[in-house]
Coordinates of C-alpha atoms in Angstrom, one line a residue:
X1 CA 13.0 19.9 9.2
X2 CA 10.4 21.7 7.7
X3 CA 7.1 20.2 7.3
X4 CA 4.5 21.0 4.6
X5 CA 1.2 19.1 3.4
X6 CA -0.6 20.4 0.2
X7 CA -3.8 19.3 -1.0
X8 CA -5.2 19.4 -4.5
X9 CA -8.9 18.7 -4.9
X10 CA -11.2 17.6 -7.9
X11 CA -14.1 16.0 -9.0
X12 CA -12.7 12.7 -10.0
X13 CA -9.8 12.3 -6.7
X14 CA -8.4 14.3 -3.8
X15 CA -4.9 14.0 -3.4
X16 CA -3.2 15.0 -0.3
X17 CA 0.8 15.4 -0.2
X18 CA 3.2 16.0 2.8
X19 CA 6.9 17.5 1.8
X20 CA 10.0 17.5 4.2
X21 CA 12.1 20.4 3.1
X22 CA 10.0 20.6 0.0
X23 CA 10.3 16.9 -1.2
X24 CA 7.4 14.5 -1.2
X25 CA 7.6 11.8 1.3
X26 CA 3.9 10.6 1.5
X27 CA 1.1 10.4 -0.7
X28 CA -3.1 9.9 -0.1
X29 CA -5.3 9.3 -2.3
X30 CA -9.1 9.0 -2.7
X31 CA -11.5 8.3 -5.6
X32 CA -15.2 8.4 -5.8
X33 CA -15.2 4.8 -6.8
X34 CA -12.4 4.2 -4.2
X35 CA -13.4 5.7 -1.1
X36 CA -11.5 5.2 1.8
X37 CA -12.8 2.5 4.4
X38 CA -10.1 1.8 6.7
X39 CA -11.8 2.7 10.3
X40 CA -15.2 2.0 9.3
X41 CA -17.0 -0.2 11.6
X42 CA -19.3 -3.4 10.3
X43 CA -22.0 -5.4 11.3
X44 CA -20.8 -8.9 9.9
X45 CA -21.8 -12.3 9.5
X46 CA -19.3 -15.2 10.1
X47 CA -18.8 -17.0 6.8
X48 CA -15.8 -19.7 8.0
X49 CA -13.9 -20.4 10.5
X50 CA -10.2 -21.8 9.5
X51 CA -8.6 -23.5 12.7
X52 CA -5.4 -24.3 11.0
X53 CA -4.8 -20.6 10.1
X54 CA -6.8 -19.3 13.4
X55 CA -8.6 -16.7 11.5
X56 CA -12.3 -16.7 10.1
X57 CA -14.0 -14.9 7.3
X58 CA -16.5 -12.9 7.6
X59 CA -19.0 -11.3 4.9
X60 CA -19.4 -7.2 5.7
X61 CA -21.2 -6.6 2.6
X62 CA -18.4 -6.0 0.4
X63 CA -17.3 -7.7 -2.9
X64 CA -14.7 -9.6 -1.1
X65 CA -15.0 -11.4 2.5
X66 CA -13.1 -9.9 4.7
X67 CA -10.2 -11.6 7.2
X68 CA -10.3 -11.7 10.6
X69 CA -7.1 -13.0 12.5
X70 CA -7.9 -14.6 16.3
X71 CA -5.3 -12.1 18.0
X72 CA -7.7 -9.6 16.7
X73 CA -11.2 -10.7 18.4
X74 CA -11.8 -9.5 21.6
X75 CA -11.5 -12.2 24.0
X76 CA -12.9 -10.3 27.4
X77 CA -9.7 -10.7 28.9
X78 CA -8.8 -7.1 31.2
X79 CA -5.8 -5.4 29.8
X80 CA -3.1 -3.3 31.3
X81 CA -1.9 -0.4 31.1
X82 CA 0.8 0.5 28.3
X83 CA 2.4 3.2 26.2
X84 CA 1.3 3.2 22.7
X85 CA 1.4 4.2 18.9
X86 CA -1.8 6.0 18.0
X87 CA -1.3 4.5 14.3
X88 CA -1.3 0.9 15.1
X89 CA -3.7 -1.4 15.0
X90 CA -6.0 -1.5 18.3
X91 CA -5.3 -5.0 18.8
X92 CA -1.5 -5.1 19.7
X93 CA 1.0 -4.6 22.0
X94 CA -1.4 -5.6 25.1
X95 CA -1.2 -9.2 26.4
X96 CA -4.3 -11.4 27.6
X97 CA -4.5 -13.9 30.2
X98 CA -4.2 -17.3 27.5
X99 CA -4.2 -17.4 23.8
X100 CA -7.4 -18.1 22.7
X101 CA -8.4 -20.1 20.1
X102 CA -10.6 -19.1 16.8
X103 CA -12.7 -21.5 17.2
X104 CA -13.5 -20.8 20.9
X105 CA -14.6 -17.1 20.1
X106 CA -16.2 -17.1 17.1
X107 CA -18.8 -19.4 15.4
X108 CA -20.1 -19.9 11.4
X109 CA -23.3 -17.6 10.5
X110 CA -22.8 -15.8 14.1
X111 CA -22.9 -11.9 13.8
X112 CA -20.1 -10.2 14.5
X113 CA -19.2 -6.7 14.4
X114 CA -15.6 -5.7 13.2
X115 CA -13.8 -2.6 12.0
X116 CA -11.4 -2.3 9.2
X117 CA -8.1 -2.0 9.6
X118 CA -7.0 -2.6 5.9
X119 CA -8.1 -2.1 2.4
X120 CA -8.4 -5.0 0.2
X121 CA -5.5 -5.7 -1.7
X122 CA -4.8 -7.7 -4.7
X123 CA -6.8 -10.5 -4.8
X124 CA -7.8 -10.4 -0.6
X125 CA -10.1 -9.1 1.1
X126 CA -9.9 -6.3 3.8
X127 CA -8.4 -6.9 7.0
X128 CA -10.8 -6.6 10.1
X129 CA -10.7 -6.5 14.0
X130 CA -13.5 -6.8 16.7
X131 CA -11.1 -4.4 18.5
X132 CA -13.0 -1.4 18.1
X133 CA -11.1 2.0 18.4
X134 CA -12.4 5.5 17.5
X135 CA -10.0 8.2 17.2
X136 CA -10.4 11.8 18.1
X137 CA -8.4 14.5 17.7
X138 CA -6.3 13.9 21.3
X139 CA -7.6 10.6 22.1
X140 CA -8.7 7.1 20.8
X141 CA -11.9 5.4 22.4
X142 CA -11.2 1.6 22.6
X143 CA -14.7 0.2 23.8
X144 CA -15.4 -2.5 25.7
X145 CA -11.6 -2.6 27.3
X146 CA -10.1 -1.5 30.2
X147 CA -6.6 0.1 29.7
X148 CA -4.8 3.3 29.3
X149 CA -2.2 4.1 26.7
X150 CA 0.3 7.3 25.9
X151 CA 1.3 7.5 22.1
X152 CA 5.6 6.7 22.5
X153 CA 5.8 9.8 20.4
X154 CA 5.6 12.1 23.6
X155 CA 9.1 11.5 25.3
X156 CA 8.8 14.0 28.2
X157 CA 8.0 11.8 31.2
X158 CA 6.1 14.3 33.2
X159 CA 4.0 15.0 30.5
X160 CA 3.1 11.5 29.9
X161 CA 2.9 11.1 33.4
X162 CA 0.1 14.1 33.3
X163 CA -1.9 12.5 30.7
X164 CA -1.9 8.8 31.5
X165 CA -3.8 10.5 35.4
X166 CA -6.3 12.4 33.4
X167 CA -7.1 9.9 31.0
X168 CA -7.4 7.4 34.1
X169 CA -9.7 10.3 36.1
X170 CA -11.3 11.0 32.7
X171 CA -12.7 7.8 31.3
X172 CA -15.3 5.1 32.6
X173 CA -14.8 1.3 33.9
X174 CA -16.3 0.5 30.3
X175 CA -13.9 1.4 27.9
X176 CA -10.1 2.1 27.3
X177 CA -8.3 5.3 25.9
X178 CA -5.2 6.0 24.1
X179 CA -3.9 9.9 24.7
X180 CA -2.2 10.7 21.4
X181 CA 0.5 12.7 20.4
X182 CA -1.8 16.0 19.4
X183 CA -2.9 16.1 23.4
X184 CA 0.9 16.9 24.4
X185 CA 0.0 20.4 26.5
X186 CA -3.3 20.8 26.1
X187 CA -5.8 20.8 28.9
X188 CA -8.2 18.5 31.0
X189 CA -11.6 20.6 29.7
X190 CA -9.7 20.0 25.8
X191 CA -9.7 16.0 26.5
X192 CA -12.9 16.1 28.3
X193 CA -14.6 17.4 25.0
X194 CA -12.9 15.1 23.1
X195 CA -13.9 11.8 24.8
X196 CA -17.1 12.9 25.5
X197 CA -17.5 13.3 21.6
X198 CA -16.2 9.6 21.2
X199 CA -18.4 8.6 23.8
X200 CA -21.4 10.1 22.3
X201 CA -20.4 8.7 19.0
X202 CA -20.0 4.9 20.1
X203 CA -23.6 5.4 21.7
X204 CA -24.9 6.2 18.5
X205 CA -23.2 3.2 16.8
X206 CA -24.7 1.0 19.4
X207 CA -28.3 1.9 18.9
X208 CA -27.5 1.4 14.9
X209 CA -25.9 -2.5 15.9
X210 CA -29.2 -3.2 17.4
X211 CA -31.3 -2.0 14.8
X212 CA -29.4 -2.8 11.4
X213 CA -29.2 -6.4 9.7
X214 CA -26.0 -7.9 9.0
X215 CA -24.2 -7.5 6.5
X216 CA -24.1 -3.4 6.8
X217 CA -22.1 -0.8 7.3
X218 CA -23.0 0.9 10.3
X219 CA -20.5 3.7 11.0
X220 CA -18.2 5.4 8.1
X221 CA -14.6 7.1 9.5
X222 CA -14.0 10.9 8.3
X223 CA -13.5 11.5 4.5
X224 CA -9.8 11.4 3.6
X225 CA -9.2 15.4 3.8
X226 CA -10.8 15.7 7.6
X227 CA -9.0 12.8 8.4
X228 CA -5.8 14.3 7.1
X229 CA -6.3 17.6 9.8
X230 CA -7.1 14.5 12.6
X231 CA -4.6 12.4 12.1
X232 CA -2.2 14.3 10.2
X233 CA -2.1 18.1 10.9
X234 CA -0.1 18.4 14.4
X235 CA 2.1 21.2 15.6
X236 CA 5.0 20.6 13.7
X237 CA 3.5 21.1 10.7
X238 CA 4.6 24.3 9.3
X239 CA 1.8 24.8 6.4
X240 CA -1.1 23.6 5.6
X241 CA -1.8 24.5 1.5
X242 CA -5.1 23.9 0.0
X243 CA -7.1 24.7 -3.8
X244 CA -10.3 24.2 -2.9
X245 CA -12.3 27.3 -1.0
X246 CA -14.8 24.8 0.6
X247 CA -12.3 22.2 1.9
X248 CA -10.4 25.8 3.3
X249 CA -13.5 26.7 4.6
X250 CA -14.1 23.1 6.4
X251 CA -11.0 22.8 7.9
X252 CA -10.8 26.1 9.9
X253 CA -13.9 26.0 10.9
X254 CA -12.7 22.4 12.1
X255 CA -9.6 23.9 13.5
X256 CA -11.8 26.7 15.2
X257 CA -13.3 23.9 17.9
X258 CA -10.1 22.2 18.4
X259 CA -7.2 23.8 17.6
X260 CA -7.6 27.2 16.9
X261 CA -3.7 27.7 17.1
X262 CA -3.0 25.9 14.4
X263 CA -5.6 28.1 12.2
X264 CA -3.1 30.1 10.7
X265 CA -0.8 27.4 9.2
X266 CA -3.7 26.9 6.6
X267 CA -3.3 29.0 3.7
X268 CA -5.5 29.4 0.5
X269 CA -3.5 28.6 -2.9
X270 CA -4.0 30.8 -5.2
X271 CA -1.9 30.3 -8.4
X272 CA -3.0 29.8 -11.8
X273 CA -1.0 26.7 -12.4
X274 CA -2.6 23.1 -10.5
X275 CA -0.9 23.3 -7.2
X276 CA 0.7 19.8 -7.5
X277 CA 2.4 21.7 -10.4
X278 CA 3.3 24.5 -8.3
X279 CA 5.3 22.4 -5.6
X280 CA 7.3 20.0 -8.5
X281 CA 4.6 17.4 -6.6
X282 CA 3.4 16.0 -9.9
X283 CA 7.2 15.0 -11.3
X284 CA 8.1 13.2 -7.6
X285 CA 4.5 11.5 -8.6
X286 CA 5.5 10.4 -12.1
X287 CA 9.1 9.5 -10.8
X288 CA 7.6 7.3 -7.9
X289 CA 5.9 4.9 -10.8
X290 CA 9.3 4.0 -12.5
X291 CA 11.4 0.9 -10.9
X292 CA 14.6 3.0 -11.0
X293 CA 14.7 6.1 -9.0
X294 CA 18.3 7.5 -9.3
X295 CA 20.5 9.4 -6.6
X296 CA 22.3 12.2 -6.3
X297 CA 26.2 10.7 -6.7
X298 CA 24.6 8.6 -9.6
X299 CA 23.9 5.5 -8.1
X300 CA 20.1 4.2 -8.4
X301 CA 17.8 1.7 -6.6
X302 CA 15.8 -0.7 -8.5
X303 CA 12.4 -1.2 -7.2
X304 CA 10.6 -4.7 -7.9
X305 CA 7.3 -5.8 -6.1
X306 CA 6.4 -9.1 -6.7
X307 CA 3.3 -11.7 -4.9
X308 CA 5.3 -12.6 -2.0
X309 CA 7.8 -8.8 -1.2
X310 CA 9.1 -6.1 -2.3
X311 CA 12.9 -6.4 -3.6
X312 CA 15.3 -3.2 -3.6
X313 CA 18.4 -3.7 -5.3
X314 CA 21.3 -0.6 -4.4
X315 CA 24.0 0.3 -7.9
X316 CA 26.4 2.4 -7.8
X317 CA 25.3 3.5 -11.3
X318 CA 27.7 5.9 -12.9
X319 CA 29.3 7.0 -9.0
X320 CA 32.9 6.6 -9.3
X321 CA 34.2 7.6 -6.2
X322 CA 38.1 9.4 -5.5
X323 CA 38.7 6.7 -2.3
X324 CA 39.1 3.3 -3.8
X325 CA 35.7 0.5 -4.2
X326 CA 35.1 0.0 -1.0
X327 CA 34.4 3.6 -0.3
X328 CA 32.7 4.0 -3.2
X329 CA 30.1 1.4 -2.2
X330 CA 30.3 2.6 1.2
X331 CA 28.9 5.9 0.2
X332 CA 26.2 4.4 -2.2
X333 CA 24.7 2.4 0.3
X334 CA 24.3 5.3 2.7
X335 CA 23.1 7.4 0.5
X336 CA 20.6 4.8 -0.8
X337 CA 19.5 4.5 3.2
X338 CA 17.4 7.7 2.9
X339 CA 16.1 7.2 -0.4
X340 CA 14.7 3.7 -0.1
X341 CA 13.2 5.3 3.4
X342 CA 11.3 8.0 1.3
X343 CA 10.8 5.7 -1.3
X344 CA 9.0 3.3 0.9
X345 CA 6.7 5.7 2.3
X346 CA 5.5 7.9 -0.6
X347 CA 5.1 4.7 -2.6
X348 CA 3.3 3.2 0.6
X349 CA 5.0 -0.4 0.2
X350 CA 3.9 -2.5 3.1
X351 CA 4.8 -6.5 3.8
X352 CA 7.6 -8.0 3.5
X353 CA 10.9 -5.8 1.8
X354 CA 14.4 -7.0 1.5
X355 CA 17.0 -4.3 0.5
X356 CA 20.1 -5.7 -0.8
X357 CA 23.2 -3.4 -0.4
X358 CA 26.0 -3.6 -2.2
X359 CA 29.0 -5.5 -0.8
X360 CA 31.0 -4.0 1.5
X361 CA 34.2 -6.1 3.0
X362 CA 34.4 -3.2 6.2
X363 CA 32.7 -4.8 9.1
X364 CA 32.1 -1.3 10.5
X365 CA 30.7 0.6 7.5
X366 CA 27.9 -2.3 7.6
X367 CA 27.2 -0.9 10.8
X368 CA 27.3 2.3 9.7
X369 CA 25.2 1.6 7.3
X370 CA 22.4 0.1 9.4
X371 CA 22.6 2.3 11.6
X372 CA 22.0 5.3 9.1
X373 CA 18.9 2.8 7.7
X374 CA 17.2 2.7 11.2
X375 CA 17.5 6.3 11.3
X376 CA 15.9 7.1 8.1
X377 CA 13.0 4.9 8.9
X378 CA 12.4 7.0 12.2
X379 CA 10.3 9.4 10.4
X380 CA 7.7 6.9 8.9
X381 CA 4.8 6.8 10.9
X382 CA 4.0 2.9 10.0
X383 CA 5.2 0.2 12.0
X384 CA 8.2 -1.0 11.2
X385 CA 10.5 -4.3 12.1
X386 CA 14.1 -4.4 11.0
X387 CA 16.6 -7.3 11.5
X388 CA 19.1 -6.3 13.4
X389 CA 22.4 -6.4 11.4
X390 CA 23.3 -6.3 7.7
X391 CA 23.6 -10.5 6.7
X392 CA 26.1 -11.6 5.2
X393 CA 24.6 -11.7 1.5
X394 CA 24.7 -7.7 1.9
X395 CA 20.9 -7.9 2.7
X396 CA 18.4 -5.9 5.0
X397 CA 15.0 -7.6 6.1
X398 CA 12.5 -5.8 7.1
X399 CA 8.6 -5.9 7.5
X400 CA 6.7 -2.4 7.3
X401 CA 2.7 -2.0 8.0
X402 CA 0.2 -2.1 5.2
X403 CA -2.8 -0.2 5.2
X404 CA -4.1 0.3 2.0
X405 CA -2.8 -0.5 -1.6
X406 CA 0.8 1.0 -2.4
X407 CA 1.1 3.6 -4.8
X408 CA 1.9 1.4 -7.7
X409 CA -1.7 -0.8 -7.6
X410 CA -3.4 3.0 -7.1
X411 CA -1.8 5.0 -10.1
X412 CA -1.8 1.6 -12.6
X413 CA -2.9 -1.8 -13.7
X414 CA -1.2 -5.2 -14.8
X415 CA -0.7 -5.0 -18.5
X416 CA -3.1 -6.6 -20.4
X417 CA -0.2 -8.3 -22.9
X418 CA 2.3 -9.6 -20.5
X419 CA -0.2 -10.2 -17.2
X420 CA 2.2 -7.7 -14.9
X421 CA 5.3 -9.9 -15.2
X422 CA 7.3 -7.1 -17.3
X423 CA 7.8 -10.4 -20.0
X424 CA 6.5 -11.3 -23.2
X425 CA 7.1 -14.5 -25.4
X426 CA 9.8 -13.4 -28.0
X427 CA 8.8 -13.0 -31.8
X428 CA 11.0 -16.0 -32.8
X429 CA 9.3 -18.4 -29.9
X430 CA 5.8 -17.5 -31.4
X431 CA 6.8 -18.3 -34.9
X432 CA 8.4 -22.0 -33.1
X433 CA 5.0 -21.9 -31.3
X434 CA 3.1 -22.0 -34.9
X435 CA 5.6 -24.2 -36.3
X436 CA 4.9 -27.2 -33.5
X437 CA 1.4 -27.0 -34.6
X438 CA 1.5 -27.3 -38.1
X439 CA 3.8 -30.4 -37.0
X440 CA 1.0 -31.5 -34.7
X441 CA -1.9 -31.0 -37.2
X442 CA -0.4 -32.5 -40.5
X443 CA -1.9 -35.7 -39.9
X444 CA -4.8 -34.9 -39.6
X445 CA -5.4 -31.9 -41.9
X446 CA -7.2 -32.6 -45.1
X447 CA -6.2 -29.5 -47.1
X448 CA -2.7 -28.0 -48.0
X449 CA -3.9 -23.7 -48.0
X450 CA -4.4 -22.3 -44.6
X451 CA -4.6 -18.6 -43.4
X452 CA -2.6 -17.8 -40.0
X453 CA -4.1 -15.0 -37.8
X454 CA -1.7 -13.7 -36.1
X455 CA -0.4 -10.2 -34.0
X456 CA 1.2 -7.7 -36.3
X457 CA 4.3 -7.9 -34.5
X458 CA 4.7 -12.0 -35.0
X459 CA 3.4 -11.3 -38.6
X460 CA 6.5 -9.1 -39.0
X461 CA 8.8 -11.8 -38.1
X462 CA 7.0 -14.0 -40.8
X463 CA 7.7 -11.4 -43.4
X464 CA 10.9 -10.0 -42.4
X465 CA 14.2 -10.7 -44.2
X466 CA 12.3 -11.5 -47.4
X467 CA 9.6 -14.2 -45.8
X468 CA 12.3 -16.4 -44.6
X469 CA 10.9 -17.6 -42.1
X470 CA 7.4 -17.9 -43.3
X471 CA 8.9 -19.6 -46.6
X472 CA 10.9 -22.5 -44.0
X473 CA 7.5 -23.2 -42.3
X474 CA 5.7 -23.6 -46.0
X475 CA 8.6 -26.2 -47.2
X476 CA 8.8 -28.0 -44.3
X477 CA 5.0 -28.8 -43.6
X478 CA 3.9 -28.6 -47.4
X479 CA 2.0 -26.1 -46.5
X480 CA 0.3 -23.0 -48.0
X481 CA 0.0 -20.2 -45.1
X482 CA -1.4 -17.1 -46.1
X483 CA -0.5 -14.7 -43.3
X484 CA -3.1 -12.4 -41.8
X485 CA -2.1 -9.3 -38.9
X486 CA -5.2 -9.0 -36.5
X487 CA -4.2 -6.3 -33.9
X488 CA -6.6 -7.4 -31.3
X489 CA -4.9 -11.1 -31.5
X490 CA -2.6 -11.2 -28.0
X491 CA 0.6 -11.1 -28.9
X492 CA 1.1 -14.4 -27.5
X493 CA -1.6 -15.9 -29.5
X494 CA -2.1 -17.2 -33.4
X495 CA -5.9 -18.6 -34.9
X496 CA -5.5 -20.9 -38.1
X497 CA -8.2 -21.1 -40.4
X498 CA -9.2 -24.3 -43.3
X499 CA -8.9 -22.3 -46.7
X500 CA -12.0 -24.1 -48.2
X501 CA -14.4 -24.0 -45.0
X502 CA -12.8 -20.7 -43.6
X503 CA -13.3 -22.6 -40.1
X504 CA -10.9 -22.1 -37.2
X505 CA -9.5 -25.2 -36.4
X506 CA -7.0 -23.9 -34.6
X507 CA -8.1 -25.8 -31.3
X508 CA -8.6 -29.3 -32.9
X509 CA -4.9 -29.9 -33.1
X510 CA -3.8 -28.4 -29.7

């Protein structure tokens, strides 16, 4: 499989894209007014402590207070030894001596400091950890703990075997390392250079702890773009493509101290079109914010996010297969397996996801099918959990690791008219709406000419098919309504106004 990232850079957002045989499977993306802060370490101040959720909140000088979950304080407990994921958060897979409780480990107004591990999403606040980890370029610094771990990615055992002794020989009593999958083959002096850059970075961090008042910010990760060539940019990478002379610039002469193999994968675009445009990135973009991504046989899948998860419903569309139904379906439903993978990861849906398949009476093609869905997830590098079978309502559960807000909350907002829910009142419901309160207010009302403010959309249900409606509401209230559009009225909304004191009296009936 070929392997391709491309960055585009401007003044207002850096985008960074990675293809797999030329089509976009992931997406980053970082604005001035949006930076980043996933893996920037905090000085906080404990704001609650919640034992019936065993989590506390803690203020780190951001508009929101961030969340703090018990299995993510460092208890003091020694750890062992374990293999590893370089992308998962510091704080699991390692097991302590007894489950701690919140309110044994932290206290209100006690400073703390923390690292975040997500962005703030929706309506909470970022996700922290007292787990502090600091990754380099072959290996992650995890103070204060005393373990070694080998990222699963590296599958030769004499390899691991290699690195899991020299990061043992390599690091102090003081502090545990991860060796990640960019160290596979490289050399003691490589990984010596690399911790003792950690090292020397979690020194400095200290000395600003002791020194800076909480709430702060005391250490800021990479910008997204040297991040990208940490995290991102490992030997089966084919090409790295990039607009921007200085960013070229930065990242050999990053590449230069660390991996100077690698240096010539990283190429200089230099087309007149946007490079996005170049690579047919900017129509997988536009495609990746409509519900309904279609596939090849003519099937689609129907995306829906909602509070709670993410639904994905497979159709077999306009695919009419040759073999009867049930292979029909059967084919949909394994095609839609590497879409809805794909789809998951360039549109960077985390939390909850149930994928509902279509039907299928063959015992073994749900098999099949699962299995082929467990296989397309293997390339996403989040954590993910899938339930082990197909249920019997055709349905696949799954939980995948979220980060940072999906694509859908980057690229757009909730619409001002409907609130997100993709519903509006109807034109005729409005018009009952106004009806009830002329009902409501004819008791009281001491005059018989009104004017109704309304959208111009309601107004046009008023007026159409000669004023009908408009002309019922008049005879059966003995009422005057003299009907007003007012385009900055929500469409869900209507203002009544007295005829002789031109007041609004719209709320004294409600």
């Amino acid at each position: 499989m070929r392997k391709d990232i491309v960055v585009e850079t401007a003044t207002h957002e850096t985008r960074i894209a990675m293809l797999e045989d030329n089509h976009l499977v992931e997406l980053l993306v970082e604005r001035p007014e949006h930076e980043r802060v996933v893996g920037n370490i905090c000085k906080g101040v404990v704001t609650a402590v919640i034992p019936s959720i065993q989590a506390a909140f803690v203020d780190i000088g951001m508009d929101k207070a961030a969340f703090l979950q018990a299995s993510d304080v460092t208890s003091g407990a020694d750890w062992i030894d374990f293999d590893d994921d370089e992308n998962q958060d510091s704080g699991s897979g390692r097991g302590r001596d007894r489950e701690y409780q919140i309110q044994e480990m932290v206290k209100e107004s006690q400073e703390i400091v923390v690292q975040i591990t997500k962005e703030s999403i929706g309506t909470k606040g970022p996700r922290v950890t007292s787990q502090i980890s600091l990754p380099g370029r072959f290996l992650v610094l995890v103070p204060h703990a005393n373990y070694v771990g080998v990222s699963r990615r590296i599958d030769d055992w004499s390899e691991k075997r290699r690195l899991r002794d020299l990061a043992r020989k390599l690091k102090s009593d003081d502090c545990g390392v991860i060796v990640r999958t960019a160290a596979l083959g490289k050399s003691d002096s490589e990984l010596k250079n690399d911790l003792k850059q950690l090292t020397r970075i979690w020194r400095d961090i200290e000395k600003q702890v002791g020194k800076t008042s909480a709430p702060a910010m005391i250490h800021k990760d990479v910008e997204m773009t040297s991040g990208m060539i940490r995290d991102l940019f490992t030997p089966d990478i084919d090409s790295v493509i990039i607009d921007s002379k200085s960013v070229y610039k930065e990242i050999l002469s990053y590449l230069k101290g660390v991996a100077p193999q690698l240096r010539s994968r990283v190429h200089m675009y230099d087309g007149t079109a946007p490079v996005f445009d170049a690579y047919g990135i900017e129509n997988e973009i536009g495609k990746a914010l409509h519900r309904k991504v279609w596939l090849k046989n003519g099937g689609y899948i129907l995306i829906e996010p909602t509070e709670a998860l993410v639904t994905i419903d497979v159709n077999s569309g306009r695919y009419a297969g040759s073999k009867g139904h049930e292979e029909t379906v059967f084919q949909t439903n394994l095609e839609a397996c590497a879409e809805v993978a794909r789809q998951l990861r360039l549109r960077d849906i985390g939390g909850i996801i149930v994928i509902d398949f279509i039907d299928m009476e063959d015992r073994n093609n749900r098999r099949q099918v699962h299995k082929e869905m467990e296989k397309a997830m293997s390339h996403d590098r989040a954590r993910t959990r899938m339930s082990k079978e197909i249920s019997e309502f055709g349905l696949i559960e799954m939980t995948r690791q979220r980060i940072r807000p999906s694509l859908l909350f980057t690229f757009s907002e909730a619409c001002p008219v409907c609130d997100g829910t993709g519903r509006i009142m109807s034109r005729l419901t409005m018009v009952t709406q106004i009806g009830r309160w002329l009902k409501r207010a004819k008791p009281g009302l001491r005059e018989r000419k009104l004017r109704l403010k309304v959208h111009p959309t309601v107004a046009l249900s008023l007026n159409e098919n000669g004023q009908e409606k408009l002309v019922n509401l008049q005879d059966e209230y003995k009422i005057q309504l003299q009907v007003e559009e007012d385009p900055f009225l929500h469409v869900e909304e209507f203002r009544v106004f007295s005829g002789k004191r031109d007041l609004d009296v719209t709320d004294e009936f409600k």
